Amino acid sequence: MIYLDNAATTRLDDVCWDALKKYNSQEFFNPSALYRKAMENSKAIKRARGVIAKSLGAKSEEIIFTASGSEADNIALLCSLRAKSGKVLVGSSEHSAVYNCALELKVRGYDVEFVPCDRYGRTDMAKLEALLDEKVVLVSIMHVCNETGALNDLAKISKLIKSKSPRAIFHSDGVQAYGKIVVDVKALGVDLYSISGHKVHAPKGIGALYCRSGLYLKTFVYGGGQENGVRSATENVPAIMAFCDVVEKNFENIKENYANISELRSYLKSQLENTFDNIKINTDCENSSPYVFSFALNSARGEVMVHCLEDKGVIVGTGSACNSQKSTRRIPQALGIVDDYAQGMLRVSFNEGNTKSDVDAFIKALGESLEELIKYQKSASKNDCILTRLKLR
C-alpha cells in the first residue's frame, strides 16, 4: 500500500510502543494519587510537558494536554473570551473544529465574521486588516491550511492584530504545521496554539494547547482540576509519554525533512502537469508547507477517484478527513472553485518515509483510474441514449 494521506493521520512511530506498554501494563497508576508510583507518573507527565513546551518555544506551565487538536481548538475559542460580546474573526478556510466553534460563538451572541482567503487558502491580509477594529475580541487563523498547505505569516498577522485590535486574543490552529516546520510561539506572537499527536506519528487521542502565560481560560471539563483546572480528567499517561518520545526522537530533523519533502512535492507537481491535462493546482508551492498538496480534476469526482485509487493500492484524500462523511462546498467556495473542479478535489499529503517511487505509483494509478472512469462514462452515456430511444419508441 502507498499511503499519501498523512494530513489525515500518520502511522504510529515504533518508539511509541514502549511507552504505551509501560504506562498501560506496568506503570499504570493514576498520577493524582499520593503513593510513590503515582507520583513518579506525575513527574513523567511534568517531563513530557517540558518536552512539548520546548518544541514550541514555550514554558512548561503554558502547555495544556488535550484529547485532540479539535479539543484544543474548542478550548481556545470557547474558553478564552472574557468579554460577553464583541467581534470574532475566523479564517474562511479553517478546519471544521474552528469553523463550527465560530458558529457556536455566533449563537452565543458574538458578531462572527469569516475572513476571506486567496485561491490557495491563505488569509487575505488586506481584507483581514479591513475587518480589524477595537471591537474585535478574538482572531483565529490557522498556521498551515489543512486543505492546501497554504502557509500564513502568523508573526505579520499578530503585529497587525496588536496594532488594530489591541485587546483581541490571537489563536492559531497549528495541527498541520507542528512537527513539519519550526514553530516558536513567542516569535509568532500567538496567544493560543493548537497541536495534535496523531499528525506526527504519536497515538490518536492526544493533543495539546499552548496558552500564553497570563491568559485566563475558563473551565472546559469540570472535575478534579487537572491541566490547571481547564480540563479535568485522569491524564492519558501512555499517550502523553508516547507523544513526548516521538517529539524527542523526530523533531530535531524538521529542517532536513522539510527540504526532502519539498523536493518530493516539486516532483509530484511536475509529474502531474506533464502527464495530465485539465487539472487545477490548488497549492502555491512558493508559500506553503510541502507536506500538503492539493489539486482538482474536472473529469472525475474526488470521492470516486479516492476509491479507484484505493483499489490500486494508493491512499489519498479529498481534503480534511473530518469533512469526508459530509457533502460540503465550504472549502471549494472559499478557494473560489465554483466549476466542475469543485467536485474533483484531491489532497496528497506526505510523511518523512515517502519517496519518488510512491509518487510514480500514484501517477500511474491516477492515469489508469481516469481511463477506466472515462470508458465507464462513455458506456453509461451510450446506454442512456439507447434507453432514451427505446422510451421514444
Coordinates of C-alpha atoms in Angstrom, one line a residue:
M1 CA 0.0 0.0 0.0
I2 CA 1.2 3.5 -0.9
Y3 CA -0.1 5.9 1.8
L4 CA -0.3 9.5 0.8
D5 CA -2.9 10.8 3.3
N6 CA -0.7 11.8 6.2
A7 CA -2.6 15.1 6.8
A8 CA -5.5 12.9 7.9
T9 CA -3.3 10.7 10.3
T10 CA 0.1 9.1 10.4
R11 CA 1.4 5.7 11.2
L12 CA 2.4 5.2 14.8
D13 CA 6.1 5.5 15.3
D14 CA 7.8 2.4 16.7
V15 CA 9.1 4.4 19.6
C16 CA 5.6 4.8 20.9
W17 CA 5.1 1.1 21.7
D18 CA 7.4 1.0 24.7
A19 CA 5.7 4.0 26.3
L20 CA 2.2 2.6 25.6
K21 CA 3.1 -0.8 27.0
K22 CA 5.0 0.6 30.0
Y23 CA 2.3 3.0 31.1
N24 CA -0.7 0.7 30.4
S25 CA 0.6 -2.5 31.9
Q26 CA 3.5 -1.7 34.3
E27 CA 3.3 2.0 35.4
F28 CA -0.4 2.2 35.1
F29 CA -1.0 4.3 38.2
N30 CA -3.2 7.4 38.5
P31 CA -0.8 10.4 38.6
S32 CA -3.1 12.2 41.0
A33 CA -2.8 9.5 43.8
L34 CA -0.4 10.1 46.7
Y35 CA 1.7 6.9 46.7
R36 CA 5.2 6.8 45.2
K37 CA 4.4 5.0 42.0
A38 CA 1.6 7.5 41.2
M39 CA 3.9 10.4 42.0
E40 CA 6.5 9.0 39.6
N41 CA 3.9 9.2 36.8
S42 CA 3.1 12.8 37.8
K43 CA 6.8 13.6 37.4
A44 CA 6.8 11.8 34.0
I45 CA 4.0 14.0 32.8
K46 CA 5.8 17.1 34.0
R47 CA 8.8 16.0 32.0
A48 CA 6.7 15.4 28.9
R49 CA 5.1 18.8 29.3
G50 CA 8.5 20.3 29.3
V51 CA 9.5 18.4 26.1
I52 CA 6.3 19.6 24.3
A53 CA 6.9 23.1 25.6
K54 CA 10.5 23.2 24.3
S55 CA 9.4 22.1 20.9
L56 CA 7.1 25.2 20.7
G57 CA 9.5 27.7 22.3
A58 CA 7.1 27.9 25.3
K59 CA 7.2 27.3 29.0
S60 CA 6.0 24.1 30.7
E61 CA 3.2 25.8 32.5
E62 CA 1.9 27.1 29.2
I63 CA 1.0 23.6 27.9
I64 CA -2.4 22.0 28.4
F65 CA -2.7 18.4 27.3
T66 CA -6.0 17.6 25.5
A67 CA -7.6 14.6 23.8
S68 CA -7.0 16.0 20.3
G69 CA -6.3 19.0 18.2
S70 CA -10.0 19.6 17.8
E71 CA -10.5 19.7 21.5
A72 CA -7.6 22.2 21.8
D73 CA -9.4 24.4 19.2
N74 CA -12.6 24.1 21.2
I75 CA -10.9 25.2 24.4
A76 CA -9.1 28.0 22.6
L77 CA -12.3 29.5 21.1
L78 CA -14.9 28.7 23.7
C79 CA -13.0 29.2 26.9
S80 CA -10.7 32.2 26.3
L81 CA -13.2 35.0 25.9
R82 CA -13.9 37.2 29.0
A83 CA -15.9 39.8 27.1
K84 CA -19.5 38.6 26.7
S85 CA -19.8 40.4 23.3
G86 CA -17.7 41.7 20.5
K87 CA -16.4 40.8 17.1
V88 CA -14.8 37.4 16.3
L89 CA -12.7 36.9 13.1
V90 CA -12.1 33.5 11.8
G91 CA -10.4 32.4 8.5
S92 CA -12.8 31.1 5.9
S93 CA -10.7 28.1 5.1
E94 CA -10.3 26.9 8.7
H95 CA -10.7 23.3 9.9
S96 CA -14.2 22.4 10.9
A97 CA -13.2 22.3 14.6
V98 CA -12.6 26.1 14.4
Y99 CA -15.3 26.9 11.9
N100 CA -18.0 25.1 14.0
C101 CA -16.8 26.8 17.2
A102 CA -17.2 30.1 15.4
L103 CA -20.8 29.2 14.6
E104 CA -21.3 28.4 18.2
L105 CA -19.9 31.7 19.3
K106 CA -22.4 33.4 16.9
V107 CA -25.2 31.5 18.6
R108 CA -23.9 32.9 21.9
G109 CA -24.2 36.4 20.7
Y110 CA -20.8 37.3 19.3
D111 CA -20.5 39.1 15.9
V112 CA -18.7 36.5 13.9
E113 CA -17.1 37.3 10.5
F114 CA -15.2 35.0 8.3
V115 CA -12.0 36.4 6.7
P116 CA -11.7 35.6 3.0
C117 CA -8.7 33.8 1.7
D118 CA -6.9 33.7 -1.7
R119 CA -7.3 30.9 -4.2
Y120 CA -4.7 28.9 -2.3
G121 CA -6.3 29.1 1.1
R122 CA -4.0 31.8 2.5
T123 CA -5.7 34.5 4.5
D124 CA -6.2 37.8 2.6
M125 CA -4.2 40.3 4.7
A126 CA -5.9 43.4 3.2
K127 CA -9.4 42.0 4.0
L128 CA -8.3 41.0 7.5
E129 CA -6.9 44.5 8.1
A130 CA -10.2 46.0 6.9
L131 CA -12.2 43.9 9.4
L132 CA -9.9 44.6 12.4
D133 CA -11.1 47.3 14.8
E134 CA -11.4 47.9 18.6
K135 CA -14.5 45.7 18.8
V136 CA -12.5 42.5 17.9
V137 CA -12.0 40.2 20.9
L138 CA -10.8 37.1 19.2
V139 CA -9.0 36.2 15.9
S140 CA -8.4 32.6 14.8
I141 CA -6.2 32.0 11.7
M142 CA -4.6 28.6 11.0
H143 CA -0.9 28.3 10.6
V144 CA -0.9 25.8 7.7
C145 CA -4.1 25.2 5.8
N146 CA -5.1 21.5 6.1
E147 CA -6.7 21.5 2.7
T148 CA -3.9 23.1 0.5
G149 CA -0.9 23.5 2.7
A150 CA -1.0 27.3 2.4
L151 CA 1.2 29.0 5.0
N152 CA 0.0 32.0 6.9
D153 CA 2.6 34.6 8.2
L154 CA 1.4 34.5 11.8
A155 CA 4.1 37.0 13.0
K156 CA 2.8 39.5 10.5
I157 CA -0.8 38.8 11.4
S158 CA -0.1 39.1 15.1
K159 CA 1.6 42.5 14.6
L160 CA -1.4 43.7 12.6
I161 CA -3.9 42.5 15.2
K162 CA -2.0 44.2 18.0
S163 CA -1.9 47.5 16.1
K164 CA -5.6 47.5 15.1
S165 CA -7.3 45.4 17.8
P166 CA -5.1 45.5 20.9
R167 CA -7.5 43.7 23.2
A168 CA -8.0 40.8 20.8
I169 CA -6.8 37.2 21.6
F170 CA -5.0 35.6 18.7
H171 CA -5.4 31.8 18.3
S172 CA -3.9 29.6 15.6
D173 CA -4.6 26.0 14.7
G174 CA -1.1 24.6 14.2
V175 CA -2.0 21.0 13.7
Q176 CA -0.6 20.8 10.1
A177 CA 2.4 22.9 11.0
Y178 CA 3.6 21.3 14.2
G179 CA 6.5 18.8 13.5
K180 CA 6.7 19.9 9.9
I181 CA 8.0 23.4 10.2
V182 CA 9.9 25.1 13.1
V183 CA 7.4 26.7 15.4
D184 CA 8.3 29.3 18.0
V185 CA 5.1 30.6 19.6
K186 CA 6.8 33.6 21.1
A187 CA 8.2 34.7 17.8
L188 CA 4.9 34.1 16.1
G189 CA 3.1 36.3 18.6
V190 CA 0.2 33.9 19.2
D191 CA -1.7 33.7 22.5
L192 CA -3.1 30.2 21.8
Y193 CA -1.8 27.5 19.5
S194 CA -3.3 24.0 19.0
I195 CA -1.4 20.8 18.1
S196 CA -2.2 17.1 17.7
G197 CA -0.2 14.0 18.3
H198 CA -1.5 11.7 15.6
K199 CA -0.4 14.0 12.8
V200 CA 3.3 13.4 13.8
H201 CA 3.3 9.7 14.4
A202 CA 2.1 9.8 18.0
P203 CA -1.1 8.0 19.1
K204 CA -4.6 9.2 18.4
G205 CA -6.4 10.7 21.4
I206 CA -3.6 13.1 22.5
G207 CA -3.1 16.8 21.7
A208 CA -2.1 20.0 23.4
L209 CA -2.9 23.7 23.6
Y210 CA -0.3 26.4 24.2
C211 CA -1.8 29.1 26.3
R212 CA 0.3 32.2 26.9
S213 CA 1.1 32.9 30.5
G214 CA -1.3 35.4 31.9
L215 CA -4.2 34.5 29.7
Y216 CA -7.1 33.1 31.6
L217 CA -9.1 30.1 30.3
K218 CA -12.5 29.2 31.7
T219 CA -13.0 25.6 32.7
F220 CA -13.8 23.3 29.8
V221 CA -14.3 20.0 31.7
Y222 CA -15.2 20.1 35.4
G223 CA -13.8 17.6 37.8
G224 CA -10.6 17.0 39.7
G225 CA -8.8 20.1 38.4
Q226 CA -6.2 18.5 36.2
E227 CA -4.5 20.7 33.5
N228 CA -4.6 23.9 35.6
G229 CA -8.3 23.4 36.2
V230 CA -9.1 23.8 32.5
R231 CA -9.6 20.2 31.5
S232 CA -10.3 17.8 34.4
A233 CA -9.9 14.0 33.9
T234 CA -7.3 11.5 34.8
E235 CA -4.4 12.1 32.4
N236 CA -3.8 9.8 29.5
V237 CA -0.3 9.0 30.7
P238 CA 0.5 6.3 28.0
A239 CA -0.4 8.7 25.1
I240 CA 1.3 11.7 26.7
M241 CA 4.5 9.8 27.2
A242 CA 4.4 8.3 23.6
F243 CA 3.8 11.8 22.3
C244 CA 6.8 13.0 24.3
D245 CA 9.0 10.2 22.9
V246 CA 8.0 11.0 19.3
V247 CA 8.9 14.6 19.7
E248 CA 12.3 13.8 21.3
K249 CA 13.1 11.3 18.6
N250 CA 12.0 13.1 15.5
F251 CA 11.8 16.8 15.9
E252 CA 15.5 17.6 15.6
N253 CA 15.2 16.5 11.9
I254 CA 12.5 19.0 11.0
K255 CA 14.7 21.2 8.7
E256 CA 16.2 18.2 6.9
N257 CA 12.8 16.6 6.5
Y258 CA 11.3 19.8 5.2
A259 CA 14.0 20.0 2.4
N260 CA 13.4 16.4 1.4
I261 CA 9.6 16.7 1.3
S262 CA 9.9 20.0 -0.7
E263 CA 11.8 18.1 -3.4
L264 CA 9.2 15.3 -3.4
R265 CA 6.3 17.8 -3.6
S266 CA 8.0 19.5 -6.6
Y267 CA 8.4 16.2 -8.3
L268 CA 4.7 15.4 -7.8
K269 CA 3.7 18.8 -9.2
S270 CA 5.9 18.3 -12.3
Q271 CA 4.6 14.8 -12.9
L272 CA 1.0 15.9 -12.7
E273 CA 1.5 18.8 -15.0
N274 CA 3.5 16.7 -17.5
T275 CA 1.1 13.8 -17.5
F276 CA -2.4 15.2 -17.3
D277 CA -4.4 17.9 -19.0
N278 CA -7.3 19.8 -17.3
I279 CA -6.0 19.8 -13.8
K280 CA -6.2 22.7 -11.4
I281 CA -3.4 23.2 -8.9
N282 CA -4.7 24.5 -5.5
T283 CA -1.4 24.7 -3.8
D284 CA 1.0 27.7 -4.0
C285 CA 4.4 25.9 -3.9
E286 CA 6.2 29.1 -3.2
N287 CA 4.4 29.8 0.1
S288 CA 3.1 26.7 1.6
S289 CA 4.1 23.6 3.7
P290 CA 5.4 20.9 1.3
Y291 CA 3.7 18.2 3.3
V292 CA 0.2 19.0 1.8
F293 CA -0.5 19.3 -1.9
S294 CA -4.0 19.9 -3.4
F295 CA -5.2 19.7 -7.0
A296 CA -8.5 19.2 -8.7
L297 CA -9.8 17.2 -11.7
N298 CA -12.7 18.3 -13.9
S299 CA -13.4 14.8 -15.2
A300 CA -14.0 12.8 -12.0
R301 CA -15.4 13.3 -8.6
G302 CA -12.9 13.3 -5.8
E303 CA -14.6 10.7 -3.7
V304 CA -14.9 8.4 -6.7
M305 CA -11.3 8.8 -7.5
V306 CA -10.3 8.1 -3.9
H307 CA -12.0 4.7 -4.1
C308 CA -10.5 3.9 -7.6
L309 CA -7.0 4.7 -6.3
E310 CA -7.6 2.6 -3.2
D311 CA -8.4 -0.4 -5.3
K312 CA -5.0 0.1 -6.9
G313 CA -3.2 0.2 -3.6
V314 CA -2.8 4.0 -3.3
I315 CA -4.4 6.0 -0.5
V316 CA -5.0 9.8 -0.8
G317 CA -7.7 12.1 0.5
T318 CA -10.2 14.7 -0.9
G319 CA -9.4 17.1 1.9
S320 CA -9.9 17.2 5.7
A321 CA -10.9 13.8 6.9
C322 CA -13.2 15.4 9.4
N323 CA -15.4 16.5 6.5
S324 CA -15.1 13.3 4.5
Q325 CA -18.5 12.0 5.6
K326 CA -20.3 15.2 4.7
S327 CA -21.1 16.9 1.5
T328 CA -19.6 20.3 1.9
R329 CA -18.8 23.0 -0.6
R330 CA -17.4 25.5 2.0
I331 CA -13.7 24.9 1.1
P332 CA -14.1 25.0 -2.7
Q333 CA -16.2 28.1 -2.3
A334 CA -13.6 29.7 0.0
L335 CA -10.9 28.9 -2.6
G336 CA -13.1 30.3 -5.4
I337 CA -13.5 26.9 -7.1
V338 CA -17.1 27.0 -8.5
D339 CA -16.9 25.0 -11.7
D340 CA -16.6 21.2 -12.4
Y341 CA -13.3 21.2 -10.5
A342 CA -15.1 21.8 -7.2
Q343 CA -16.2 18.2 -7.1
G344 CA -12.9 16.8 -8.1
M345 CA -10.5 17.9 -5.4
L346 CA -7.8 15.5 -4.2
R347 CA -5.2 16.0 -1.5
V348 CA -1.8 14.3 -1.4
S349 CA 0.0 14.6 1.9
F350 CA 3.4 13.3 2.7
N351 CA 5.4 11.9 5.6
E352 CA 9.2 11.6 6.0
G353 CA 9.1 8.0 4.7
N354 CA 7.5 8.8 1.3
T355 CA 9.7 8.5 -1.8
K356 CA 9.6 9.3 -5.5
S357 CA 8.6 5.8 -6.2
D358 CA 5.4 6.4 -4.2
V359 CA 4.7 9.4 -6.4
D360 CA 5.3 7.3 -9.5
A361 CA 2.9 4.7 -8.2
F362 CA 0.3 7.4 -7.6
I363 CA 0.7 9.0 -11.0
K364 CA 0.3 5.6 -12.7
A365 CA -2.7 4.6 -10.6
L366 CA -4.3 8.0 -11.3
G367 CA -3.8 7.7 -15.0
E368 CA -5.3 4.1 -15.1
S369 CA -8.2 5.2 -12.9
L370 CA -9.0 8.2 -15.2
E371 CA -9.0 5.9 -18.3
E372 CA -11.4 3.5 -16.6
L373 CA -13.7 6.2 -15.5
I374 CA -13.8 7.8 -18.9
K375 CA -14.6 4.5 -20.5
Y376 CA -17.4 3.9 -17.9
Q377 CA -18.8 7.4 -18.5
K378 CA -18.9 6.8 -22.3
S379 CA -20.5 3.5 -21.8
A380 CA -23.1 4.9 -19.4
S381 CA -23.8 7.8 -21.8
K382 CA -24.3 5.3 -24.7
N383 CA -26.7 3.2 -22.7
D384 CA -28.6 6.3 -21.7
C385 CA -29.0 7.2 -25.4
I386 CA -30.3 3.6 -26.1
L387 CA -32.8 3.8 -23.2
T388 CA -34.0 7.2 -24.5
R389 CA -34.6 5.9 -28.0
L390 CA -36.4 2.9 -26.5
K391 CA -38.7 5.2 -24.5
L392 CA -39.4 7.3 -27.5
R393 CA -40.5 4.3 -29.4

